[in-house]
Coordinates of C-alpha atoms in Angstrom, one line a residue:
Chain A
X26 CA 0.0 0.0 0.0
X27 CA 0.7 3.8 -0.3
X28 CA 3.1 5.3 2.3
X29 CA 3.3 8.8 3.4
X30 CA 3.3 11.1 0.5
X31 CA 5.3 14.7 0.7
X32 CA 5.1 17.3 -2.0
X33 CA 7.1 19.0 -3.1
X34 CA 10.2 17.1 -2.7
X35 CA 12.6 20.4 -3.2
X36 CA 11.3 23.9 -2.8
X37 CA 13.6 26.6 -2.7
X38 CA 12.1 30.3 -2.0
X39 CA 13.6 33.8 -1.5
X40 CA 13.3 35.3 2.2
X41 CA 10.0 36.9 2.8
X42 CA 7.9 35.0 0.7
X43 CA 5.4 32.2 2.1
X44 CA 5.6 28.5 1.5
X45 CA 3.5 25.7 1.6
X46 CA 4.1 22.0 2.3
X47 CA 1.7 19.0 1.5
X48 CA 1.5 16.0 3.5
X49 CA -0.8 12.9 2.5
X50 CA -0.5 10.5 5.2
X51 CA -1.2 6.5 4.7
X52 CA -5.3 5.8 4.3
X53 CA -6.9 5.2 7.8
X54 CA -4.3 6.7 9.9
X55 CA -5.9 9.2 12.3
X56 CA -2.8 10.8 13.6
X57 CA -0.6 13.3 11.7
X58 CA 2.8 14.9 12.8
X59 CA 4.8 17.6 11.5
X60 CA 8.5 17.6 12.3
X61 CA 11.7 19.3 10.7
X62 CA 15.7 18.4 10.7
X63 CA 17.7 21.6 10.0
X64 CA 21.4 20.8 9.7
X65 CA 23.3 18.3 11.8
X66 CA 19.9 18.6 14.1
X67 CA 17.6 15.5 15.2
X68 CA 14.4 15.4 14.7
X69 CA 12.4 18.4 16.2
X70 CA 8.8 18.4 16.5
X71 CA 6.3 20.3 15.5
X72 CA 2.6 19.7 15.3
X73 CA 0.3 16.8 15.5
X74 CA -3.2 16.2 14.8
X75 CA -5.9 13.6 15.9
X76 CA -8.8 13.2 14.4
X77 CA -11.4 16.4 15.2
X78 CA -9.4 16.6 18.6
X79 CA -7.4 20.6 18.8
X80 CA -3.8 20.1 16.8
X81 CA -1.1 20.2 19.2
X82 CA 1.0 23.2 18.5
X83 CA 3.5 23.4 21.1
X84 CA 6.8 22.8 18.6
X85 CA 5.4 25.1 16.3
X86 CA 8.8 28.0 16.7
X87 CA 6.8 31.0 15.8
X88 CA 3.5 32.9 14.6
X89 CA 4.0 32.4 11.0
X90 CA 4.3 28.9 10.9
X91 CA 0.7 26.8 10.5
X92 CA -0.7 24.2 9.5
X93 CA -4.3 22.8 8.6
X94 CA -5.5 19.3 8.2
X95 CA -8.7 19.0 6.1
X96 CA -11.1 15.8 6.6
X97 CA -9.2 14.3 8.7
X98 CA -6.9 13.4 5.6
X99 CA -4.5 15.9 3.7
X100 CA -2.2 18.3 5.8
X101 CA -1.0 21.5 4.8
X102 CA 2.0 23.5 7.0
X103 CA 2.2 26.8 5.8
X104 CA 5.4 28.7 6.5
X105 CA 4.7 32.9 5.9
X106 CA 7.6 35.5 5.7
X107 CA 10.1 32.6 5.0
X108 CA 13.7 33.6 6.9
X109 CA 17.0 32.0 6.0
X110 CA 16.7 29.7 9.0
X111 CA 13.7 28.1 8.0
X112 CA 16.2 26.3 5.6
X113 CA 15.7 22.7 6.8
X114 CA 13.9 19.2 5.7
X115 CA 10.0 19.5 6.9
X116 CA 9.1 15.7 7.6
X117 CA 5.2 14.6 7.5
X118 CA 4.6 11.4 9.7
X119 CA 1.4 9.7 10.4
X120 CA 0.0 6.6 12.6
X121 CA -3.0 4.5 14.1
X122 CA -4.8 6.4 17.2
X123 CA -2.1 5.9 20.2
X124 CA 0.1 3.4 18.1
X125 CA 4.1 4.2 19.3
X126 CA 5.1 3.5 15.5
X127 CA 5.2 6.7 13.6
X128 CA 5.6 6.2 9.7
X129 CA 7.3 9.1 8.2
X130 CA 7.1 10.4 5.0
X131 CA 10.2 11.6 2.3
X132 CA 10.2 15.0 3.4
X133 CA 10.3 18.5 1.7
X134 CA 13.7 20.3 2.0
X135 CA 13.3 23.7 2.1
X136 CA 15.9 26.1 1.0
X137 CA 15.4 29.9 2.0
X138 CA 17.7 32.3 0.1
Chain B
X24 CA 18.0 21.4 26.2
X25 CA 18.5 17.9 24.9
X26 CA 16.7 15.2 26.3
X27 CA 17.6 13.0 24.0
X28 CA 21.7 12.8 23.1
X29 CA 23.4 10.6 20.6
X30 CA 27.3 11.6 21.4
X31 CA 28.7 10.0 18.9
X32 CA 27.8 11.0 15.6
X33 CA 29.3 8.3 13.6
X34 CA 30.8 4.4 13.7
X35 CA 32.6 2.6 11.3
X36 CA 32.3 -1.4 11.6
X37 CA 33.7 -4.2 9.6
X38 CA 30.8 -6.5 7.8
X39 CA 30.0 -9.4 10.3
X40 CA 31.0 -7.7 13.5
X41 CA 28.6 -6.2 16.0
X42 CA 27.4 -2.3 15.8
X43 CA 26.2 -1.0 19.0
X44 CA 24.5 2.7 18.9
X45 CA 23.9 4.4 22.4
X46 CA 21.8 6.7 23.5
X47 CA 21.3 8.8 26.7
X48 CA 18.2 10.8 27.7
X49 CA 17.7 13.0 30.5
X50 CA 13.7 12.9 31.2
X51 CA 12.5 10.0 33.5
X52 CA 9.0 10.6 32.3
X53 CA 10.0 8.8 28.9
X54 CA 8.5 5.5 28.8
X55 CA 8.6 4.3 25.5
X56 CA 11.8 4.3 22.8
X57 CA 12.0 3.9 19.6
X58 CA 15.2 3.5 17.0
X59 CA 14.3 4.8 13.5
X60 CA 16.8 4.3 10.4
X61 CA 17.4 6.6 8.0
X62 CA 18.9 6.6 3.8
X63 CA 19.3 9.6 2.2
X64 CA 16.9 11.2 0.6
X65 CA 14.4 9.3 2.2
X66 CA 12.4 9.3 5.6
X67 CA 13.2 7.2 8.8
X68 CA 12.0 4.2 8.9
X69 CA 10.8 2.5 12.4
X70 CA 13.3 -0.4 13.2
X71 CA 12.4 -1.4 16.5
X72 CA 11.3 -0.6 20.2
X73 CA 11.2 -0.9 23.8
X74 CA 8.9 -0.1 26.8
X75 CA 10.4 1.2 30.0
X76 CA 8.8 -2.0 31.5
X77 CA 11.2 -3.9 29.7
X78 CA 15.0 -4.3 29.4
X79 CA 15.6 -6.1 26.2
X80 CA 14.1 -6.1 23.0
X81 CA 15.2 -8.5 19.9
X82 CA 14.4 -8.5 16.7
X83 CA 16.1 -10.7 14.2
X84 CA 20.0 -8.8 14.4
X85 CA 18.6 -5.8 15.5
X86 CA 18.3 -5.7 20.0
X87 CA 17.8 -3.3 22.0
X88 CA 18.9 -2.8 25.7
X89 CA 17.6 -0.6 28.5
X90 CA 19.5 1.2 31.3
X91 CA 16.3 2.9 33.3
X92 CA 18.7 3.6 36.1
X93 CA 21.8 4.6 34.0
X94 CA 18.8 6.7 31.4
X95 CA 20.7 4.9 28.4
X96 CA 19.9 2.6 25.5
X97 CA 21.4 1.1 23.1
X98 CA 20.9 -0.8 19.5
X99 CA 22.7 -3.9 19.0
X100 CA 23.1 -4.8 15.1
X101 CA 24.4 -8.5 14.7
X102 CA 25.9 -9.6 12.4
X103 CA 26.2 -5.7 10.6
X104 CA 25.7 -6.3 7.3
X105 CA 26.7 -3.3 4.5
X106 CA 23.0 -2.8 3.5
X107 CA 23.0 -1.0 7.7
X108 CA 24.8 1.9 6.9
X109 CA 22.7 4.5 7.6
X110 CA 21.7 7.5 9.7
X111 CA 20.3 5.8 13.0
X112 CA 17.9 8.2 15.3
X113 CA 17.5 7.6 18.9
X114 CA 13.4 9.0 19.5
X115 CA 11.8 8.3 23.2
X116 CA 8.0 9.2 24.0
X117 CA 6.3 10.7 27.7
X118 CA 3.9 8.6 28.3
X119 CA 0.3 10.6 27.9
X120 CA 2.2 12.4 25.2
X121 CA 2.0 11.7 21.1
X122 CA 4.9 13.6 20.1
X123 CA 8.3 12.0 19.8
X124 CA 11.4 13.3 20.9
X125 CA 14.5 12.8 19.1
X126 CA 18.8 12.3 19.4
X127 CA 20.5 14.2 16.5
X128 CA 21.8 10.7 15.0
X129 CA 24.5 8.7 14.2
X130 CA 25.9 7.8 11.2
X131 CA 26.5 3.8 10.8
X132 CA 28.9 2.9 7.8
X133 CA 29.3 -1.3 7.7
X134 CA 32.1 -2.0 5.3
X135 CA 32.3 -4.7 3.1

């Protein structure tokens, strides 16, 4: 079956415009994360959704980052005012409701000149 | 603040001998941990896990150990093979929480 789609894969953007990254996660997962790995970093969290529940948006690092998640499916994370170090690889993961095992996507790296 | 810390950020091994990845974390409320593998270009990919209830963990080569007291793990890849090389992340979960929290990773290289 389908994995964790990401699109683009490559999106490269002057500074101060606004960006936005799609996430399609596998068919019948409720749960939908939003993480990013800027360079020589782990893994650093950013927002997850679950089913109708209020996203979490505690790892989001500022105002203009946001995301959406429409129908419980397709997940959007907008970035507005892009700065230089927004430059990193945005990573889409989804899984089961309360399953440990998160299934991550390919990612979109993001390049902010 | 790091919670989770992979301190060494690469290991060379010979094909056949034993890898062993560690990983130290700070937070005592962690009570789950994962070990994802990463290629380039690609995602991580979930290799295997552990509950804090547990010590050991084994799957096929791949084991992992738990240290509650010590607040380390570590991944045990026997015999390495040269298909491992990778980027391996160290990721640990509060329970009650959904988010995961990960090491900066370690790059494996198995040669032939």
């Amino acid at each position: 079956g389908a994995g964790v789609s990401q699109s683009p894969s490559n999106k490269v953007t002057e500074k101060g415009k606004d960006v936005e990254l799609r996430c399609d996660p596998i068919s019948g997962h409720t749960a939908l994360y939003w993480y990013r790995q800027s360079l020589g970093q782990g893994l650093e969290f950013l927002i997850y959704f679950q089913g109708n529940s209020a996203p979490d948006k505690s790892g989001l690092p500022s105002d203009r980052f946001s995301a959406e998640r429409t129908g419980g499916s397709v997940s959007t994370l907008t970035i507005q005012r892009t700065q230089q170090e927004d430059s990193a690889v945005y990573l889409c993961a989804s899984s089961f409701q309360g399953a440990y095992e998160q299934y991550f996507g390919p990612g979109t790296r993001l390049t902010v000149t | 603040d790091q919670q989770v810390k992979q301190n060494s950020p690469s290991l060379s091994v010979q094909e056949g001998r034993i890898s062993i990845l560690n990983c130290d974390y700070t937070n005592s409320m962690f009570d789950y941990f994962l070990w994802y593998k990463k290629y380039p270009a690609e995602g991580p990919t979930f290799l295997i896990s552990i509950s804090s209830i547990k010590d050991k963990n084994e799957d096929g080569r791949f084991t992992v150990f738990l240290n509650k007291s010590a607040k380390h793990l570590s991944l045990h890849i026997v015999p390495s093979q040269p298909g491992d090389s990778a980027v391996y992340f160290c990721a640990a979960r509060k329970g009650g929480s959904e988010k995961l929290v990960f090491g900066k990773g370690m790059k494996l290289t198995v040669n032939p």
